[in-house]
Amino acid sequence: MRKLISTGSPFEKTAGYSRAVVQGDWCFVSGTTGYDYATMTMPDSVEDQTRNCLATIAKALEEGGFALADVVRAHYYITDQSFADIVFPILGEAFGEIRPAATMIVCQLNKPEMKIEIEVTALKRG
């Protein structure tokens, strides 16, 4: 059974994607930036953006019947190499015990205010 999960963001409809897709025991969470979707604002700091990414991801996972502890793969995209040491402790708070397979890439993102984007894949624990 396939379930589509939305944050209600206008980006989802415009770009034609879901925040997450649940397929069986898997949940695939789209790349998630640091927007506060309640106010549709983007904080300035990479720390606040990272926390917003993780909160949005956790909410999408929960809506799909998953938890952060189910995450088996994470991709982190940052726009400046110097952000790595800044976000590592925040990511460690969220994933330190879970320890998913992970990759961090330095790249440009879609909007100049975006400093980090995170996507995850989760598998329901048996």
Short mmCIF file of C-alpha atoms in Angstrom, two decimals:
data_model
loop_
_atom_site.label_atom_id
_atom_site.label_comp_id
_atom_site.label_asym_id
_atom_site.label_seq_id
_atom_site.Cartn_x
_atom_site.Cartn_y
_atom_site.Cartn_z
CA MET A 1 0.00 0.00 0.00
CA ARG A 2 1.34 3.42 -0.98
CA LYS A 3 0.71 6.49 1.18
CA LEU A 4 1.66 10.05 0.24
CA ILE A 5 2.53 12.46 3.05
CA SER A 6 2.41 16.25 2.67
CA THR A 7 3.47 19.18 4.86
CA GLY A 8 0.99 21.40 3.06
CA SER A 9 3.86 23.40 1.56
CA PRO A 10 2.98 25.10 -1.72
CA PHE A 11 6.32 23.80 -3.09
CA GLU A 12 4.97 20.24 -3.07
CA LYS A 13 2.13 20.97 -5.47
CA THR A 14 4.16 23.35 -7.65
CA ALA A 15 7.08 20.95 -8.08
CA GLY A 16 4.95 17.78 -8.03
CA TYR A 17 6.36 15.84 -5.09
CA SER A 18 5.38 14.48 -1.68
CA ARG A 19 7.20 15.22 1.56
CA ALA A 20 7.33 11.46 2.02
CA VAL A 21 6.12 8.29 0.37
CA VAL A 22 5.37 5.16 2.39
CA GLN A 23 5.56 1.92 0.47
CA GLY A 24 5.13 -1.18 2.61
CA ASP A 25 7.77 -1.19 5.36
CA TRP A 26 9.71 1.66 3.73
CA CYS A 27 9.39 5.42 4.05
CA PHE A 28 11.22 7.71 1.63
CA VAL A 29 11.42 11.31 2.85
CA SER A 30 12.16 13.94 0.21
CA GLY A 31 14.97 16.43 0.57
CA THR A 32 13.83 18.73 3.36
CA THR A 33 15.11 22.26 3.83
CA GLY A 34 15.01 24.43 6.93
CA TYR A 35 11.74 26.24 6.34
CA ASP A 36 9.38 26.69 9.23
CA TYR A 37 6.30 25.46 7.38
CA ALA A 38 3.93 27.01 9.94
CA THR A 39 5.15 30.51 9.03
CA MET A 40 6.82 29.77 5.66
CA THR A 41 9.95 31.54 6.85
CA MET A 42 13.56 30.47 6.64
CA PRO A 43 15.80 31.13 9.65
CA ASP A 44 19.21 32.67 8.97
CA SER A 45 21.39 30.22 10.87
CA VAL A 46 22.36 26.79 9.60
CA GLU A 47 21.76 25.48 13.14
CA ASP A 48 18.12 26.59 13.16
CA GLN A 49 17.64 25.36 9.60
CA THR A 50 19.04 21.95 10.58
CA ARG A 51 16.68 21.70 13.56
CA ASN A 52 13.73 22.64 11.32
CA CYS A 53 14.75 20.00 8.76
CA LEU A 54 14.87 17.33 11.46
CA ALA A 55 11.53 18.41 12.97
CA THR A 56 9.81 18.32 9.57
CA ILE A 57 11.33 14.91 8.83
CA ALA A 58 10.33 13.51 12.22
CA LYS A 59 6.75 14.74 11.72
CA ALA A 60 6.55 13.17 8.23
CA LEU A 61 7.93 9.88 9.53
CA GLU A 62 5.46 9.88 12.42
CA GLU A 63 2.56 10.57 10.08
CA GLY A 64 3.66 7.54 8.06
CA GLY A 65 3.87 5.31 11.14
CA PHE A 66 7.66 5.51 11.49
CA ALA A 67 10.13 7.06 13.93
CA LEU A 68 13.57 8.62 13.58
CA ALA A 69 14.90 5.35 14.99
CA ASP A 70 13.74 3.65 11.76
CA VAL A 71 16.07 5.76 9.57
CA VAL A 72 18.60 3.57 7.76
CA ARG A 73 19.98 6.10 5.25
CA ALA A 74 20.55 9.86 5.39
CA HIS A 75 21.84 12.33 2.82
CA TYR A 76 22.93 15.77 3.98
CA TYR A 77 23.47 18.60 1.50
CA ILE A 78 25.18 21.77 2.77
CA THR A 79 26.09 24.91 0.86
CA ASP A 80 29.37 25.65 2.65
CA GLN A 81 32.04 23.24 3.80
CA SER A 82 32.38 25.17 7.07
CA PHE A 83 28.81 24.15 7.99
CA ALA A 84 29.86 20.51 8.46
CA ASP A 85 31.43 21.05 11.89
CA ILE A 86 28.49 23.26 12.90
CA VAL A 87 25.75 20.74 12.03
CA PHE A 88 27.55 17.53 13.10
CA PRO A 89 26.59 17.93 16.80
CA ILE A 90 22.93 18.62 15.89
CA LEU A 91 22.83 15.59 13.60
CA GLY A 92 24.53 13.59 16.35
CA GLU A 93 21.76 14.52 18.78
CA ALA A 94 19.17 13.16 16.37
CA PHE A 95 21.02 10.18 14.90
CA GLY A 96 23.88 9.41 17.30
CA GLU A 97 22.27 6.24 18.66
CA ILE A 98 20.54 5.32 15.38
CA ARG A 99 23.66 5.67 13.23
CA PRO A 100 22.17 5.39 9.72
CA ALA A 101 24.40 5.07 6.69
CA ALA A 102 25.01 8.70 5.72
CA THR A 103 26.59 10.97 3.15
CA MET A 104 27.27 14.72 3.30
CA ILE A 105 27.72 16.71 0.10
CA VAL A 106 28.68 20.36 -0.36
CA CYS A 107 26.61 21.88 -3.17
CA GLN A 108 24.29 24.68 -4.19
CA LEU A 109 20.63 24.44 -3.23
CA ASN A 110 17.55 25.83 -5.01
CA LYS A 111 17.35 29.17 -3.15
CA PRO A 112 20.21 31.29 -1.78
CA GLU A 113 18.73 31.32 1.75
CA MET A 114 18.84 27.50 1.94
CA LYS A 115 21.94 26.30 3.79
CA ILE A 116 21.11 22.63 4.38
CA GLU A 117 18.81 19.97 2.94
CA ILE A 118 18.32 16.52 4.45
CA GLU A 119 16.67 13.44 2.95
CA VAL A 120 16.20 10.11 4.69
CA THR A 121 15.03 6.58 4.05
CA ALA A 122 13.45 4.56 6.83
CA LEU A 123 12.71 0.86 7.22
CA LYS A 124 10.25 -0.31 9.88
CA ARG A 125 12.03 -2.22 12.58
CA GLY A 126 10.84 -5.83 12.95
#
